Amino acid sequence: IMLTSTLVNSEAQNRDLLERFERRAEELNKKYEEASVEENIEMKNQVHAMIWTNDIRLDTIKWVLEEDDDTI
């Protein structure tokens, strides 16, 4: 679904999505750090899954935009 939608979006729409998911990545990383400090294993697992999903979205958008990134 993510790939299909990014392929039909304009470049500007994809860049907006990229920014949104990059902000989301920052938020999720903070939540993960908080869960780690609190030693909340359940929350860490949930946030880790959200980070993983968000990373896939970021990688897909970067691939469609042909952004160079060594982590892809």
XYZ file of N, CA and C in Angstrom:
216
model
N 0.835 -1.186 0.000
C 0.000 0.000 0.000
C 0.880 1.249 0.000
N 1.921 1.231 0.836
C 2.804 2.395 0.927
C 3.487 2.660 -0.410
N 3.978 1.625 -1.045
C 4.662 1.790 -2.327
C 3.697 2.304 -3.388
N 2.517 1.732 -3.450
C 1.529 2.155 -4.441
C 1.167 3.619 -4.258
N 0.916 4.031 -3.029
C 0.510 5.418 -2.802
C 1.642 6.393 -3.104
N 2.877 6.027 -2.778
C 3.987 6.939 -3.057
C 4.272 7.040 -4.553
N 3.992 5.985 -5.287
C 4.228 6.027 -6.731
C 3.224 6.927 -7.450
N 2.012 7.085 -6.901
C 1.016 7.931 -7.548
C 1.025 9.359 -6.998
N 1.683 9.581 -5.864
C 1.788 10.926 -5.284
C 2.737 11.789 -6.097
N 2.562 13.088 -5.965
C 3.521 14.014 -6.561
C 4.792 14.007 -5.706
N 5.857 14.544 -6.251
C 7.102 14.615 -5.486
C 6.915 15.455 -4.222
N 6.171 16.550 -4.342
C 5.923 17.416 -3.175
C 5.163 16.654 -2.086
N 4.179 15.861 -2.482
C 3.426 15.070 -1.504
C 4.338 14.061 -0.814
N 5.209 13.437 -1.595
C 6.136 12.461 -1.017
C 7.144 13.129 -0.087
N 7.588 14.300 -0.434
C 8.519 15.022 0.445
C 7.826 15.414 1.750
N 6.551 15.797 1.663
C 5.787 16.088 2.874
C 5.655 14.840 3.749
N 5.370 13.708 3.109
C 5.288 12.446 3.858
C 6.625 12.103 4.502
N 7.697 12.317 3.761
C 9.028 12.039 4.284
C 9.290 12.852 5.548
N 8.973 14.130 5.501
C 9.153 14.978 6.679
C 8.293 14.502 7.845
N 7.069 14.125 7.548
C 6.156 13.657 8.600
C 6.686 12.393 9.267
N 7.143 11.446 8.453
C 7.635 10.195 9.020
C 8.992 10.379 9.708
N 9.779 11.352 9.288
C 11.029 11.657 9.993
C 10.733 12.243 11.375
N 9.723 13.114 11.445
C 9.308 13.635 12.760
C 8.773 12.515 13.631
N 8.021 11.616 13.030
C 7.478 10.470 13.770
C 8.608 9.605 14.306
N 9.668 9.437 13.528
C 10.815 8.642 13.973
C 11.443 9.253 15.221
N 11.555 10.579 15.232
C 12.112 11.261 16.404
C 11.229 11.041 17.629
N 9.920 11.159 17.449
C 8.980 10.944 18.549
C 9.076 9.516 19.093
N 9.131 8.565 18.169
C 9.194 7.162 18.585
C 10.502 6.856 19.306
N 11.591 7.434 18.851
C 12.868 7.219 19.530
C 12.827 7.751 20.956
N 12.186 8.893 21.149
C 12.041 9.451 22.500
C 11.192 8.532 23.368
N 10.092 8.016 22.807
C 9.231 7.101 23.556
C 9.993 5.834 23.938
N 10.829 5.348 23.024
C 11.604 4.146 23.298
C 12.600 4.395 24.432
N 13.244 5.562 24.392
C 14.186 5.922 25.458
C 13.473 6.016 26.806
N 12.281 6.620 26.818
C 11.513 6.728 28.051
C 11.138 5.346 28.586
N 10.702 4.468 27.710
C 10.341 3.113 28.112
C 11.563 2.364 28.639
N 12.720 2.640 28.060
C 13.954 1.994 28.524
C 14.312 2.454 29.932
N 14.194 3.759 30.159
C 14.509 4.313 31.479
C 13.560 3.738 32.530
N 12.291 3.614 32.138
C 11.282 3.081 33.057
C 11.307 1.555 33.138
N 12.162 0.938 32.325
C 12.268 -0.521 32.248
C 10.917 -1.165 31.954
N 10.173 -0.524 31.056
C 8.861 -1.004 30.650
C 9.025 -1.839 29.375
N 9.199 -3.135 29.550
C 9.484 -4.045 28.439
C 8.330 -4.084 27.436
N 7.109 -4.109 27.920
C 5.950 -4.168 27.025
C 5.893 -2.933 26.128
N 6.093 -1.762 26.721
C 6.077 -0.530 25.940
C 7.244 -0.499 24.960
N 8.416 -0.958 25.380
C 9.570 -0.999 24.481
C 9.263 -1.866 23.266
N 8.635 -3.013 23.487
C 8.294 -3.907 22.380
C 7.300 -3.248 21.426
N 6.291 -2.569 21.975
C 5.294 -1.900 21.141
C 5.938 -0.780 20.325
N 6.760 0.020 20.983
C 7.404 1.139 20.294
C 8.401 0.619 19.257
N 9.092 -0.450 19.581
C 10.039 -1.029 18.629
C 9.321 -1.439 17.348
N 8.139 -2.021 17.464
C 7.359 -2.410 16.286
C 6.947 -1.175 15.486
N 6.580 -0.102 16.182
C 6.198 1.130 15.494
C 7.405 1.750 14.786
N 8.570 1.679 15.421
C 9.798 2.193 14.804
C 10.106 1.401 13.536
N 9.998 0.090 13.621
C 10.273 -0.785 12.492
C 9.356 -0.447 11.315
N 8.062 -0.280 11.593
C 7.090 0.052 10.557
C 7.381 1.428 9.965
N 7.689 2.385 10.813
C 7.999 3.736 10.341
C 9.263 3.734 9.478
N 10.248 2.936 9.856
C 11.475 2.838 9.060
C 11.188 2.292 7.656
N 10.290 1.336 7.567
C 9.919 0.794 6.257
C 9.279 1.891 5.415
N 8.413 2.679 6.026
C 7.786 3.787 5.307
C 8.839 4.779 4.819
N 9.764 5.142 5.705
C 10.822 6.080 5.328
C 11.658 5.534 4.180
N 12.057 4.282 4.276
C 12.876 3.673 3.229
C 12.138 3.632 1.897
N 10.828 3.347 1.944
C 10.034 3.304 0.715
C 9.977 4.672 0.059
N 9.703 5.695 0.851
C 9.620 7.045 0.299
C 10.975 7.488 -0.250
N 12.029 7.198 0.476
C 13.368 7.568 -0.001
C 13.699 6.847 -1.304
N 13.286 5.595 -1.404
C 13.537 4.830 -2.623
C 12.785 5.450 -3.796
N 11.509 5.808 -3.570
C 10.710 6.423 -4.633
C 11.305 7.769 -5.032
N 11.764 8.526 -4.050
C 12.371 9.834 -4.337
C 13.816 9.710 -4.801
N 14.348 8.487 -4.774
C 15.721 8.210 -5.150
C 16.704 8.992 -4.284
N 16.381 9.070 -2.990
C 17.250 9.719 -2.031
C 18.416 8.783 -1.715
N 19.606 9.305 -1.711
C 20.767 8.510 -1.340
C 20.824 8.415 0.169
N 20.880 7.178 0.667
C 20.969 6.952 2.093
C 21.677 5.619 2.308
N 22.745 5.637 3.061
C 23.528 4.429 3.285
C 22.778 3.399 4.130
N 21.745 3.826 4.874
C 21.051 2.888 5.753
C 19.952 2.126 5.050
N 19.657 2.435 3.811
C 18.591 1.727 3.107
C 19.082 0.372 2.676
